[in-house]
Structure formats: C-alpha cells, structure tokens
Amino acid sequence: MTTHVLVQALGDLEEAAVLEQVQRELADGVPALTVLEELQKGMVLVGERFECDEYFLSELIFAADIFKQANSYLAIDLEQRAGRMIGAMVLGTVKNDIHDFGKDIVGMVLRSNGIEVVDLGVNVGYERFVEAVEEHKPGLVGISCLLTTVYEDMKATIDALKAAGLRDQVKILIGGGPTDQVVADYVGADACCRNAQEAVDAAKRLLGVG
Amino acid sequence: MGDMTGLLEQRRRLLRDTVALRQTQRVPVVPLANAFTVKVVGVSLKDFCADPVLAYETIIQGLTSLGEIDATQQPGYSPWLLQLLWNSRVKVPGVDLPDDTLWQVEELELITPEDYDTIIDGGYGAFLERFYAETLGDPLVKVGPYMESAPAAVAAWEAKGLPVLASGVVTIPFEALCGGRSLRAFVLDLIRMPDRVQAAMDAMMPAMIEGARGMLRAFPTAMGVWVGGWRTASQFLSPTLWERFVFPYYTTMVDVVLEEGGIPVLHFDANWNRDLERLRELPAKKCILSTDGATNIRRAKELLGDRMCLMGDTPAPLLTLGTPDEVYDYASALIRDLGPTGFILSSGCDIPYSAQIENVRALIAAAND
C-alpha cells in the first residue's frame, strides 16, 4: 500500500511525509520509476483539488516544489525518465516580452505532471521557436506573454512555424495575463490557458492522454 | 477659468455621489491611460518615459482628444514608480530597451529570506535605504523628476475642469515583498516560514502607512489614492494565506486613507471572485473597487452593490483586438447592468499601448450617449 501513502501525502501537501516516504520506499527497494509514477499520481490529485477550488496557485507552486525535491532523490537516467513522460513542450515568453514568472510556474507544474519542458527563456525570437521544434520535436509549443503589445509577435511566431512546415506537427498553447480565447483565435493557437493547471489539462487533452 | 472651476466642482460632485451610491444623472467615465496616449499624440515612448512633464501633457492631450471624460485616475506617469511599488528592476525604453518598446518589470529574486530579519530588526525604512542603493540603483533619484512634476500635473488636469481621482498608489507589504522576492519564492516563504514573513510585514506597516498619509497630504485637491492589489488577488492564494497575509493589511490601509479624507480606489487586477464578499467588511459607500475584466464585475455588483462603487472593466484584449462597435456594446452593457448608481465606466487597468484609438473613442462615447 506504499503507493497510496505517497500519492496521498503529495496530494495533501505533506512535505516532510513525502520526502520521508520517498526515501523509505527507495531503501525498501521500490524501483525509482515506480516512485516517480506515484509522485505523478500525487500531482494529478493536486490538480483535481485545484479544479474544484480546494487548492489555488499557491498550492500548485508548493506541490511542484515538493515534487522537485522528491525527484532529486530518484536516480533515474534521462532515457528512463523520458520513457515515463507523456509528452514534451517547447516553452518560451514571446519576442519583445521579458516576463517569466508565469512561464516558469507553468513549466514547473507541467514537468511535475509528466510533460518534459524545453524552456527557451524570455524574449524568444520567432526562428528560435522554429529551431527548437525542429531540434526537440515536441508535441506541444507553449507561448507566454504579459503584454498586449506582443499579440503580433505571438502571431508571427506561429506564422514562422507554419512557414517552416511545422505547424501541423505541434499543438500550440498560449497563456499569460492579457490572453483569452479571442487572442488565441487571432494568433492561431490551439488553446488558451488561464492558469498552470489549465495548461496541464490542455496539454494532456491535446496530446490525447487526458 | 471660472467655467473650469465650476466644471471641476460639478465633476467632483458627480464622482463623490457615485462613490456614495447616491442617484446621479449619468454614469461617469474615467479611463486610465499612460503609454497608449503616446500613439494618440505622436511622441516617442522614450521621451514619454524620460520627461514626466511631457508624460502628463501627453496623457491630458491624448485622453481629452478622444471624447468627454469625467476625471483622470492618476495625474501622470513614470515607469520608475514601478521600482518603488514592487521593489523590482524595471527596463525602460531608451535606457534598457529600444526607444519604442514598452517598459517591463523584471521579476528577480532580489529580496532574500535574510532580508525579512533585517526588516524586523531595523525597520523597513532602513532596509529600503540599503536595498535601493545596493540593488535597485537609486530609484529615488530616477523617480525624483516625476515627484517634482506631480503637483503641476494635478493642477494641469484641474485647469481643464478634470478632477484627479487618485494622487498616487499605495499598497500593502505583500505586494512590496512579493515583487522583490518573486511570486514563486514568496509563496513558498509564506508556506514554510509564515511567522517570519508576517513579522516582516508588520514591521513594514508603520513606514507604509506614513507614506500613504504623506501622499494624501501632499495632494489635498486629489480625491483619493489607489490602494493597489496585483499578486494579492484571490486566484493566486489559498484562503488561509489570503486571510492572514492580505486582507487585514488592506483593511488597515483603507482605514488610513479614509482617516486622511481620501477615497480608497481598490485597484485590484486579476481575479478576486472568491473573496468579493469579504470586501463587504470595508466601510460602506466610501470605496471604489476597480477591476480589470478578470474579476466578474456583475457578480461584484450582486455582492457589493449596496456597499461599494465599482469601476471598470473593459478588457485589454477587447480594446486591442475588438472593433469600435464591440467596445461600445461592451461598455453600454456595463452601464446598463451596473448603473445607474455606484458605477464608473473605465478600462480594465490601463488602456494598453496596443489599443485601437477608435476603440477608446467608442468606450468614452458609450458613457456620453
């Protein structure tokens, strides 16, 4: 029943209990990949509680931080870890915008929900998105912004992906303070996410695993 | 001038009556604009940021050229003010950014957990003195020209018969710490070291209260101040954190503004839906709740309509991507649903730089037709 204990502890945001339980399970010989899977189930529980207004962004941030700490105990190589991930996203704040707090939080929460994130940083040029999609071949692209002045840059980024023949290979999510469905339609994105949990849900839906 | 004085008084009365939820002849319109007016007037963002006199002249000319407004929310603007508000670095056009790129706040972990102890032990003023010098590069020097220009800015608006609703911005310790610490790190501090953070917040309040009183006394003809809330919005925090680290401090700050005879303009960005009902505890018919489109303003009317004037909330995306007809219809619906008493039509937060000029004209027209 160790699975239930760890999942529940992370779902309940019991930081010390999560870290103790992870170490106990590893000492008992539970495979690291199994522990990782339990932690990911714990994050699903956190997400469910967020969706029914039991948790808020503060709890998502805390849960993702606990997950990150717990993860540091797991000696899993990149190849094995990749096998446990449900998808990948190239993520960045669009050109001409240097805000990163929303992007960083979304990236952290996505990672703890089994989505590999390639973070390109802020003020990311259109071609950089194209290069990253060519290099990493993710199923998802995430574009963040906090300024209404960069809608055109979001559109130009997506147009650049179209011009490179990559648009059909990725689903594109946008997010950030001044974005909504109207903006998503205008720039040609597949979804607009109002918060980190919506990003997780949209990512899973668009990857066909949610 | 005589006519302008009469008009100024008439508009002040309209706003005071609206705040007091008294019957008025119409819904006032008080949009908030800064960078947007650069486009209307045709000056550069770089010059707007470098010269606070040019900034307020541009805002006055830009806004008044688009229709009849009833007041301004703020007398002028300088992006350097954001450094003081959030203890953050700001990138400014012509300094750190190309001349026509909008200023941006850079969110970094500039404040450390050890700084909480410094504030607790030595007070906020002493902390800021060192923090400003060592970390922010003398923001008081940068903001000095704006401070010097502000009395003339207030006078310039009033000379046009337009009241200044808020002489400036005050806030609570949460915003000042969160900005300097970054949201993620600060939220983890609230959870992992709550007593230490709260002690620092309590140690900050005397200086912040003194600052608020000073701002209100320096501009006796302005009608109030913004009591600002951004990262304190309900959407970011659990009820437990919000009740402990947010609401009590706003309650105190609102009382301070009222004691000084000012109108507290609760400039609350992002989504406050969950905690709207708690705002009923603030003094009745004295405050304005100003929202940006993320809070459900109609729900706010249901919950607070007998207690508080609402202001807002034409969303930034609509002003940027919508048509004039769509903006006009949105604003008209606000007036119909939230008026005729206790409502001020406005943009949601400020009119974005990328807003269409005709959309802003349509917003103002909706209140005048």
Coordinates of C-alpha atoms in Angstrom, one line a residue:
Chain A
M1 CA 0.0 0.0 0.0
T2 CA 3.0 2.3 -0.3
T3 CA 1.6 3.7 -3.4
H4 CA -1.5 5.1 -1.6
V5 CA 0.7 6.7 1.1
L6 CA 3.0 8.6 -1.2
V7 CA 0.2 9.7 -3.6
Q8 CA -1.9 10.8 -0.7
A9 CA 0.9 12.6 1.1
L10 CA 1.7 14.7 -2.0
G11 CA -2.0 15.3 -2.6
D12 CA -2.2 16.6 1.0
L13 CA 1.0 18.7 0.5
E14 CA 2.7 17.0 3.5
E15 CA 6.2 18.0 2.5
A16 CA 8.1 16.1 5.2
A17 CA 6.0 13.0 4.8
V18 CA 6.5 12.9 1.0
L19 CA 10.3 13.2 1.3
E20 CA 10.5 10.6 4.1
Q21 CA 8.2 8.2 2.2
V22 CA 10.3 8.5 -1.0
Q23 CA 13.5 7.7 0.9
R24 CA 11.8 4.8 2.7
E25 CA 10.5 3.3 -0.5
L26 CA 13.8 3.6 -2.2
A27 CA 15.5 2.0 0.8
D28 CA 12.9 -0.8 0.6
G29 CA 13.9 -1.5 -2.9
V30 CA 11.0 0.1 -4.7
P31 CA 12.2 0.9 -8.2
A32 CA 12.7 4.7 -8.7
L33 CA 10.5 4.7 -11.7
T34 CA 7.6 3.3 -9.6
V35 CA 8.2 6.1 -7.1
L36 CA 8.2 8.7 -9.9
E37 CA 4.9 7.3 -11.1
E38 CA 3.4 7.6 -7.6
L39 CA 4.6 11.2 -7.4
Q40 CA 3.0 11.9 -10.7
K41 CA -0.3 10.4 -9.4
G42 CA 0.1 12.7 -6.4
M43 CA 0.3 15.7 -8.7
V44 CA -2.8 14.5 -10.5
L45 CA -4.6 14.6 -7.1
V46 CA -3.3 18.1 -6.6
G47 CA -4.6 19.1 -10.0
E48 CA -8.1 17.7 -9.2
R49 CA -8.2 19.6 -5.9
F50 CA -7.2 22.8 -7.8
E51 CA -10.0 22.2 -10.3
C52 CA -12.6 22.0 -7.5
D53 CA -11.3 25.2 -5.8
E54 CA -9.8 23.3 -2.9
Y55 CA -6.4 24.4 -3.9
F56 CA -5.1 27.6 -5.6
L57 CA -2.0 28.7 -7.4
S58 CA -0.1 28.8 -4.1
E59 CA -0.7 25.1 -3.6
L60 CA 0.3 24.2 -7.2
I61 CA 3.6 26.0 -6.6
F62 CA 4.1 24.2 -3.3
A63 CA 3.2 20.8 -4.7
A64 CA 5.5 21.3 -7.7
D65 CA 8.3 22.3 -5.4
I66 CA 7.8 19.2 -3.2
F67 CA 7.8 17.1 -6.4
K68 CA 11.0 18.7 -7.5
Q69 CA 12.7 17.9 -4.2
A70 CA 11.4 14.4 -4.1
N71 CA 12.6 13.9 -7.7
S72 CA 16.1 14.8 -6.7
Y73 CA 16.3 11.6 -4.7
L74 CA 15.5 9.5 -7.7
A75 CA 18.4 8.2 -9.6
I76 CA 16.7 7.9 -13.0
D77 CA 18.7 8.4 -16.2
L78 CA 17.4 10.7 -18.9
E79 CA 16.4 7.8 -21.2
Q80 CA 14.4 6.1 -18.5
R81 CA 12.8 9.4 -17.4
A82 CA 11.8 10.2 -21.0
G83 CA 10.0 6.9 -21.1
R84 CA 7.8 8.0 -18.2
M85 CA 6.9 11.3 -19.7
I86 CA 3.7 11.7 -21.5
G87 CA 4.9 14.4 -23.9
A88 CA 7.1 17.4 -24.4
M89 CA 6.7 21.1 -24.8
V90 CA 8.9 23.8 -26.2
L91 CA 8.0 26.8 -24.0
G92 CA 9.0 30.4 -24.1
T93 CA 8.0 34.0 -23.5
V94 CA 7.4 35.6 -26.9
K95 CA 9.7 38.1 -28.6
N96 CA 9.6 41.6 -27.1
D97 CA 8.4 40.4 -23.7
I98 CA 10.7 39.7 -20.8
H99 CA 8.2 38.5 -18.2
D100 CA 9.0 35.0 -17.0
F101 CA 7.1 34.3 -13.7
G102 CA 4.0 32.8 -15.4
K103 CA 6.1 30.8 -17.8
D104 CA 8.3 29.5 -15.0
I105 CA 5.4 28.4 -12.9
V106 CA 3.7 26.7 -15.8
G107 CA 6.9 25.0 -16.7
M108 CA 7.4 23.7 -13.2
V109 CA 3.8 22.4 -12.9
L110 CA 3.9 20.8 -16.4
R111 CA 7.2 19.0 -15.5
S112 CA 5.7 17.6 -12.3
N113 CA 2.7 16.3 -14.4
G114 CA 4.9 14.3 -16.7
I115 CA 5.5 16.7 -19.5
E116 CA 9.1 17.4 -20.5
V117 CA 9.7 21.1 -20.9
V118 CA 12.3 22.7 -23.0
D119 CA 12.4 26.3 -21.7
L120 CA 13.7 28.8 -24.2
G121 CA 13.6 31.7 -21.8
V122 CA 12.1 35.2 -22.4
N123 CA 12.1 37.5 -25.5
V124 CA 12.3 34.4 -27.7
G125 CA 12.7 35.1 -31.4
Y126 CA 10.4 33.5 -33.9
E127 CA 13.2 31.5 -35.5
R128 CA 14.3 30.2 -32.1
F129 CA 10.9 28.6 -31.6
V130 CA 11.3 27.1 -35.1
E131 CA 14.8 25.8 -34.4
A132 CA 13.7 24.3 -31.0
V133 CA 10.7 22.5 -32.6
E134 CA 13.0 21.1 -35.3
E135 CA 15.6 20.0 -32.7
H136 CA 13.3 18.6 -30.0
K137 CA 10.3 17.5 -32.0
P138 CA 7.8 18.2 -29.2
G139 CA 4.1 17.6 -29.5
L140 CA 3.4 21.0 -27.9
V141 CA 4.6 24.6 -28.1
G142 CA 3.8 27.0 -25.2
I143 CA 3.9 30.7 -25.8
S144 CA 3.6 33.1 -22.9
C145 CA 3.2 36.8 -22.7
L146 CA 2.2 39.6 -20.3
L147 CA 1.9 42.4 -22.7
T148 CA -0.9 43.2 -25.2
T149 CA 1.8 44.7 -27.5
V150 CA 3.1 41.3 -28.3
Y151 CA 0.0 39.7 -29.8
E152 CA 1.6 40.3 -33.2
D153 CA 4.7 38.6 -32.1
M154 CA 2.7 35.6 -31.0
K155 CA 1.1 35.5 -34.4
A156 CA 4.4 35.9 -36.1
T157 CA 5.9 33.0 -34.1
I158 CA 3.0 30.8 -35.2
D159 CA 3.3 32.0 -38.8
A160 CA 7.0 31.2 -38.7
L161 CA 6.2 27.6 -37.6
K162 CA 3.7 27.5 -40.5
A163 CA 6.3 28.7 -42.9
A164 CA 8.7 26.1 -41.7
G165 CA 6.1 23.4 -42.4
L166 CA 5.9 22.6 -38.6
R167 CA 2.5 23.9 -37.7
D168 CA 0.7 20.6 -38.2
Q169 CA 3.3 18.7 -36.1
V170 CA 2.6 20.6 -32.9
K171 CA -0.3 21.9 -30.8
I172 CA 0.2 25.4 -29.6
L173 CA -0.9 26.7 -26.2
I174 CA -0.8 30.4 -25.2
G175 CA -1.1 31.9 -21.8
G176 CA -0.5 35.0 -19.7
G177 CA -2.4 37.9 -18.2
P178 CA -3.8 39.5 -21.4
T179 CA -4.7 36.3 -23.3
D180 CA -8.1 34.8 -23.8
Q181 CA -9.8 32.7 -26.5
V182 CA -10.2 35.8 -28.7
V183 CA -6.4 36.3 -28.6
A184 CA -5.9 32.5 -29.2
D185 CA -8.1 32.7 -32.3
Y186 CA -6.4 35.9 -33.5
V187 CA -2.8 34.5 -33.2
G188 CA -3.8 31.0 -34.5
A189 CA -3.2 29.0 -31.3
D190 CA -5.0 25.8 -30.4
A191 CA -5.8 26.7 -26.8
C192 CA -5.6 29.5 -24.3
C193 CA -4.7 28.6 -20.7
R194 CA -5.7 30.9 -17.9
N195 CA -3.5 29.2 -15.3
A196 CA -0.9 26.4 -14.8
Q197 CA -3.5 23.7 -14.2
E198 CA -5.4 24.6 -17.3
A199 CA -2.1 24.3 -19.2
V200 CA -1.7 20.7 -17.8
D201 CA -5.2 19.8 -18.7
A202 CA -5.0 21.3 -22.2
A203 CA -1.6 19.7 -22.8
K204 CA -3.0 16.3 -21.9
R205 CA -6.1 16.8 -23.9
L206 CA -4.1 17.9 -27.0
L207 CA -1.7 15.0 -26.6
G208 CA -4.6 12.7 -26.4
V209 CA -3.7 11.3 -22.9
G210 CA -6.1 13.3 -20.7
Chain B
M1 CA -11.1 79.6 -15.7
G2 CA -14.3 80.4 -13.8
D3 CA -16.1 77.9 -16.0
M4 CA -13.4 75.3 -15.5
T5 CA -13.7 75.7 -11.7
G6 CA -17.4 75.2 -11.9
L7 CA -17.0 72.2 -14.1
L8 CA -14.3 70.8 -11.8
E9 CA -16.6 71.0 -8.8
Q10 CA -19.5 69.6 -10.8
R11 CA -17.4 66.5 -11.8
R12 CA -16.1 66.1 -8.3
R13 CA -19.7 66.1 -7.0
L14 CA -20.7 63.5 -9.6
L15 CA -17.8 61.2 -8.5
R16 CA -18.4 61.8 -4.8
D17 CA -22.1 61.0 -5.3
T18 CA -21.2 57.9 -7.4
V19 CA -18.9 56.6 -4.6
A20 CA -21.6 57.3 -2.0
L21 CA -24.1 55.3 -4.1
R22 CA -26.3 58.3 -4.5
Q23 CA -28.6 58.8 -7.5
T24 CA -26.7 60.6 -10.3
Q25 CA -27.8 61.8 -13.7
R26 CA -25.3 59.6 -15.5
V27 CA -22.5 57.1 -15.2
P28 CA -19.1 58.9 -15.2
V29 CA -16.3 57.7 -17.4
V30 CA -12.8 57.7 -16.0
P31 CA -10.4 55.7 -18.2
L32 CA -6.8 55.0 -17.2
A33 CA -4.1 55.7 -19.8
N34 CA -0.4 56.2 -20.0
A35 CA 1.6 54.6 -22.8
F36 CA -1.5 54.5 -25.1
T37 CA -1.6 58.3 -25.3
V38 CA 1.8 58.3 -26.9
K39 CA 0.2 56.9 -30.0
V40 CA -2.6 59.4 -30.0
V41 CA -0.3 62.5 -29.6
G42 CA 2.6 61.2 -31.6
V43 CA 5.5 61.3 -29.2
S44 CA 8.1 58.6 -28.6
L45 CA 7.8 56.2 -25.6
K46 CA 11.4 57.0 -24.8
D47 CA 10.7 60.7 -24.4
F48 CA 7.5 59.9 -22.5
C49 CA 9.5 57.9 -20.0
A50 CA 12.3 60.4 -19.8
D51 CA 10.3 63.6 -19.3
P52 CA 7.4 63.4 -16.7
V53 CA 6.1 66.8 -17.8
L54 CA 5.9 65.6 -21.4
A55 CA 4.2 62.5 -20.0
Y56 CA 1.4 64.2 -18.2
E57 CA 0.9 66.7 -21.0
T58 CA 0.7 63.7 -23.4
I59 CA -1.8 61.9 -21.2
I60 CA -4.0 65.0 -20.9
Q61 CA -3.9 65.8 -24.6
G62 CA -4.3 62.2 -25.6
L63 CA -7.3 61.3 -23.4
T64 CA -9.2 64.6 -23.8
S65 CA -9.0 64.4 -27.6
L66 CA -11.0 61.2 -27.7
G67 CA -14.2 62.4 -26.0
E68 CA -15.5 63.9 -22.8
I69 CA -14.1 62.2 -19.7
D70 CA -15.0 63.0 -16.1
A71 CA -11.7 62.7 -14.4
T72 CA -8.3 61.1 -14.6
Q73 CA -7.3 58.2 -12.4
Q74 CA -3.7 59.3 -12.0
P75 CA -2.1 62.7 -12.6
G76 CA 0.9 61.4 -14.7
Y77 CA 3.2 58.5 -15.1
S78 CA 6.8 57.4 -14.8
P79 CA 7.8 53.7 -15.2
W80 CA 10.4 54.2 -12.4
L81 CA 7.4 54.3 -10.0
L82 CA 7.1 50.6 -10.5
Q83 CA 10.5 50.1 -8.9
L84 CA 9.3 51.6 -5.7
L85 CA 6.0 49.8 -5.8
W86 CA 7.3 46.3 -6.3
N87 CA 11.0 46.6 -5.2
S88 CA 11.8 45.3 -8.7
R89 CA 14.0 46.3 -11.5
V90 CA 12.3 48.0 -14.5
K91 CA 13.6 48.0 -18.1
V92 CA 12.8 51.3 -19.7
P93 CA 12.7 52.4 -23.4
G94 CA 15.7 54.5 -24.3
V95 CA 17.6 53.1 -21.3
D96 CA 17.5 49.3 -21.4
L97 CA 15.1 48.8 -24.3
P98 CA 14.6 50.1 -27.8
D99 CA 13.0 53.6 -28.0
D100 CA 9.6 52.4 -28.9
T101 CA 9.3 49.3 -26.8
L102 CA 7.1 49.3 -23.7
W103 CA 8.7 49.3 -20.3
Q104 CA 8.7 46.0 -18.4
V105 CA 9.2 44.9 -14.9
E106 CA 11.9 42.3 -14.4
E107 CA 10.9 39.8 -11.8
L108 CA 14.0 38.6 -10.0
E109 CA 14.7 37.3 -6.5
L110 CA 16.2 40.5 -5.2
I111 CA 14.9 40.2 -1.7
T112 CA 16.2 37.2 0.4
P113 CA 14.8 35.5 3.4
E114 CA 17.5 37.1 5.5
D115 CA 16.0 40.5 4.5
Y116 CA 12.9 39.6 6.5
D117 CA 15.1 39.6 9.6
T118 CA 16.7 42.9 8.6
I119 CA 13.3 44.5 8.3
I120 CA 12.1 43.0 11.6
D121 CA 15.2 44.2 13.4
G122 CA 15.9 47.6 11.8
G123 CA 12.6 48.7 10.2
Y124 CA 11.5 49.0 6.6
G125 CA 13.0 52.4 6.1
A126 CA 16.5 51.4 7.0
F127 CA 16.2 48.3 4.8
L128 CA 15.0 50.3 1.8
E129 CA 17.8 52.7 2.1
R130 CA 20.4 49.9 1.7
F131 CA 18.3 47.9 -0.8
Y132 CA 17.7 50.9 -3.0
A133 CA 21.4 51.8 -3.0
E134 CA 22.8 48.3 -3.4
T135 CA 20.2 46.6 -5.6
L136 CA 17.9 49.0 -7.4
G137 CA 20.4 51.7 -8.3
D138 CA 18.9 54.7 -6.5
P139 CA 15.3 54.6 -7.7
L140 CA 14.5 57.7 -5.7
V141 CA 16.9 59.7 -8.0
K142 CA 15.2 58.3 -11.1
V143 CA 11.7 59.0 -9.8
G144 CA 12.6 62.4 -8.5
P145 CA 11.6 64.4 -11.6
Y146 CA 8.2 62.7 -11.6
M147 CA 7.7 63.6 -7.9
E148 CA 8.6 67.2 -8.7
S149 CA 6.2 67.4 -11.6
A150 CA 3.2 65.8 -9.9
P151 CA 1.8 69.0 -8.3
A152 CA 1.9 70.7 -11.7
A153 CA 0.3 67.6 -13.3
V154 CA -2.6 67.8 -10.8
A155 CA -3.0 71.5 -11.5
A156 CA -3.0 71.0 -15.2
W157 CA -5.8 68.4 -15.1
E158 CA -7.8 70.6 -12.8
A159 CA -7.3 73.6 -15.0
K160 CA -9.2 71.6 -17.6
G161 CA -12.0 71.0 -15.2
L162 CA -11.0 67.4 -14.7
P163 CA -10.5 66.1 -11.1
V164 CA -7.7 63.7 -10.2
L165 CA -9.2 60.7 -8.7
A166 CA -6.0 59.3 -7.2
S167 CA -2.8 61.2 -6.5
G168 CA -0.7 58.1 -6.5
V169 CA -0.5 54.4 -5.4
V170 CA -0.2 52.8 -2.0
T171 CA -0.2 49.1 -1.3
I172 CA 0.4 46.6 1.4
P173 CA 3.6 44.7 2.4
F174 CA 2.7 41.6 0.5
E175 CA 3.0 43.4 -2.9
A176 CA 6.3 45.1 -2.0
L177 CA 7.8 41.8 -0.8
C178 CA 6.4 39.6 -3.5
G179 CA 7.7 41.9 -6.2
G180 CA 11.2 41.9 -4.8
R181 CA 11.2 38.2 -3.9
S182 CA 9.3 36.9 -7.0
L183 CA 6.0 35.1 -6.7
R184 CA 7.2 31.6 -6.6
A185 CA 9.8 32.1 -3.9
F186 CA 7.5 34.3 -1.9
V187 CA 4.6 31.9 -1.9
L188 CA 7.0 29.2 -0.7
D189 CA 8.1 31.6 2.1
L190 CA 4.5 32.2 3.1
I191 CA 4.0 28.4 3.5
R192 CA 7.4 27.5 5.0
M193 CA 8.2 30.5 7.2
P194 CA 4.9 32.2 7.8
D195 CA 5.7 33.8 11.2
R196 CA 8.9 35.3 9.9
V197 CA 7.2 36.8 6.9
Q198 CA 4.3 38.1 8.9
A199 CA 6.7 39.7 11.4
A200 CA 8.4 41.5 8.5
M201 CA 5.1 42.6 7.1
D202 CA 4.0 44.0 10.5
A203 CA 7.4 45.8 10.7
M204 CA 6.8 47.4 7.3
M205 CA 3.3 48.8 8.0
P206 CA 4.3 51.9 10.0
A207 CA 6.5 53.2 7.2
M208 CA 3.9 52.3 4.5
I209 CA 1.1 53.9 6.5
E210 CA 3.3 57.0 6.9
G211 CA 3.9 57.0 3.2
A212 CA 0.2 56.8 2.4
R213 CA -0.6 59.7 4.7
G214 CA 2.2 61.7 3.2
M215 CA 0.9 61.1 -0.3
L216 CA -2.7 62.2 0.6
R217 CA -1.5 65.3 2.4
A218 CA 0.8 66.3 -0.4
F219 CA -2.1 66.5 -2.9
P220 CA -5.1 67.9 -1.0
T221 CA -7.1 68.5 -4.1
A222 CA -6.8 65.0 -5.4
M223 CA -9.8 62.9 -4.4
G224 CA -8.0 59.8 -3.1
V225 CA -5.3 57.2 -3.8
W226 CA -5.1 53.8 -5.4
V227 CA -4.8 51.0 -2.9
G228 CA -3.3 48.6 -5.3
G229 CA -3.6 44.8 -5.5
W230 CA -2.0 42.6 -8.1
R231 CA -0.4 39.4 -6.8
T232 CA -2.7 39.6 -3.8
A233 CA -5.6 38.5 -5.9
S234 CA -7.6 35.5 -4.8
Q235 CA -6.6 33.5 -7.8
F236 CA -3.0 33.3 -6.6
L237 CA -3.5 32.3 -3.0
S238 CA -5.3 29.8 -0.8
P239 CA -8.0 31.3 1.5
T240 CA -5.8 30.6 4.5
L241 CA -2.9 32.7 3.1
W242 CA -5.2 35.4 1.8
E243 CA -6.9 35.8 5.2
R244 CA -3.6 36.0 7.0
F245 CA -1.3 38.0 4.7
V246 CA -3.6 40.0 2.5
F247 CA -7.0 41.1 3.8
P248 CA -6.1 42.5 7.3
Y249 CA -3.4 44.7 5.7
Y250 CA -5.9 46.1 3.1
T251 CA -8.4 46.8 5.9
T252 CA -5.8 48.9 7.7
M253 CA -4.7 50.7 4.6
V254 CA -8.3 51.6 3.6
D255 CA -8.9 53.0 7.1
V256 CA -5.7 55.1 6.9
V257 CA -6.9 56.6 3.5
L258 CA -10.3 57.3 4.9
E259 CA -8.8 58.9 8.0
E260 CA -7.0 61.3 5.7
G261 CA -10.2 62.2 3.9
G262 CA -9.3 60.3 0.7
I263 CA -11.3 57.8 -1.4
P264 CA -9.6 54.4 -1.4
V265 CA -9.6 53.2 -5.0
L266 CA -9.1 49.5 -4.7
H267 CA -7.2 48.9 -7.9
F268 CA -7.5 45.2 -7.9
D269 CA -6.1 43.4 -11.0
A270 CA -6.6 39.7 -11.8
N271 CA -9.3 37.5 -10.3
W272 CA -10.8 38.4 -6.9
N273 CA -14.1 36.5 -7.3
R274 CA -13.6 34.2 -4.4
D275 CA -13.2 36.9 -1.8
L276 CA -15.5 39.6 -3.1
E277 CA -17.9 39.1 -0.2
R278 CA -15.1 39.8 2.3
L279 CA -14.9 43.3 0.9
R280 CA -18.3 44.0 2.4
E281 CA -16.4 44.5 5.7
L282 CA -14.8 47.6 4.3
P283 CA -16.6 50.9 5.2
A284 CA -19.8 51.3 3.2
K285 CA -20.2 53.8 0.4
K286 CA -16.6 55.1 0.8
C287 CA -14.5 53.0 -1.5
I288 CA -14.2 52.2 -5.2
L289 CA -13.5 48.7 -6.4
S290 CA -11.7 48.9 -9.7
T291 CA -11.3 45.6 -11.6
D292 CA -9.7 44.7 -14.9
G293 CA -12.0 42.2 -16.6
A294 CA -10.7 39.1 -14.8
T295 CA -13.0 39.5 -11.8
N296 CA -16.7 39.0 -12.6
I297 CA -17.9 42.6 -12.2
R298 CA -21.5 41.6 -12.4
R299 CA -21.1 39.2 -9.5
A300 CA -19.3 42.0 -7.7
K301 CA -22.4 44.2 -8.2
E302 CA -24.6 41.5 -6.7
L303 CA -22.4 41.0 -3.7
L304 CA -21.2 44.6 -3.1
G305 CA -23.7 46.8 -4.9
D306 CA -25.2 48.2 -1.7
R307 CA -21.8 48.7 -0.2
M308 CA -19.3 49.9 -2.8
C309 CA -18.9 51.7 -6.0
L310 CA -17.5 49.6 -8.9
M311 CA -15.2 50.8 -11.7
G312 CA -14.1 49.0 -14.8
D313 CA -13.6 46.9 -16.6
T314 CA -13.2 47.0 -20.4
P315 CA -10.6 44.3 -21.0
A316 CA -7.3 45.0 -22.6
P317 CA -7.7 42.3 -25.4
L318 CA -11.1 43.8 -26.4
L319 CA -9.5 47.3 -26.6
T320 CA -6.7 45.9 -28.7
L321 CA -8.4 43.3 -31.0
G322 CA -12.1 44.3 -30.9
T323 CA -13.9 46.6 -33.1
P324 CA -15.4 50.0 -32.0
D325 CA -18.9 48.5 -32.1
E326 CA -17.8 45.6 -29.9
V327 CA -16.2 48.0 -27.4
Y328 CA -19.3 50.3 -27.5
D329 CA -21.6 47.4 -26.9
Y330 CA -19.5 46.0 -24.0
A331 CA -19.3 49.4 -22.3
S332 CA -23.0 50.1 -22.9
A333 CA -23.9 46.7 -21.3
L334 CA -21.8 47.6 -18.3
I335 CA -23.6 50.9 -17.9
R336 CA -27.0 49.1 -18.3
D337 CA -26.2 46.3 -15.9
L338 CA -24.1 48.1 -13.3
G339 CA -25.5 51.6 -13.3
P340 CA -27.1 54.0 -12.9
T341 CA -25.8 54.4 -9.4
G342 CA -22.4 53.2 -8.0
F343 CA -20.6 52.6 -11.2
I344 CA -17.8 54.4 -13.1
L345 CA -17.1 53.2 -16.6
S346 CA -13.4 52.6 -17.3
S347 CA -10.8 50.5 -19.0
G348 CA -9.8 47.4 -17.1
C349 CA -6.5 48.5 -15.5
D350 CA -4.9 50.8 -18.0
I351 CA -5.7 51.2 -21.7
P352 CA -3.0 49.1 -23.4
Y353 CA -0.4 50.6 -25.6
S354 CA -1.7 48.4 -28.4
A355 CA -5.3 49.6 -28.1
Q356 CA -7.0 50.9 -31.2
I357 CA -7.6 54.6 -30.9
E358 CA -11.2 54.3 -32.3
N359 CA -11.9 51.6 -29.6
V360 CA -11.0 54.0 -26.8
R361 CA -13.2 56.7 -28.5
A362 CA -16.0 54.2 -28.5
L363 CA -15.5 53.4 -24.8
I364 CA -15.8 57.1 -23.9
A365 CA -18.7 57.7 -26.2
A366 CA -20.7 54.9 -24.5
A367 CA -20.9 57.0 -21.3
N368 CA -21.8 60.2 -23.1
D369 CA -24.5 59.0 -25.4

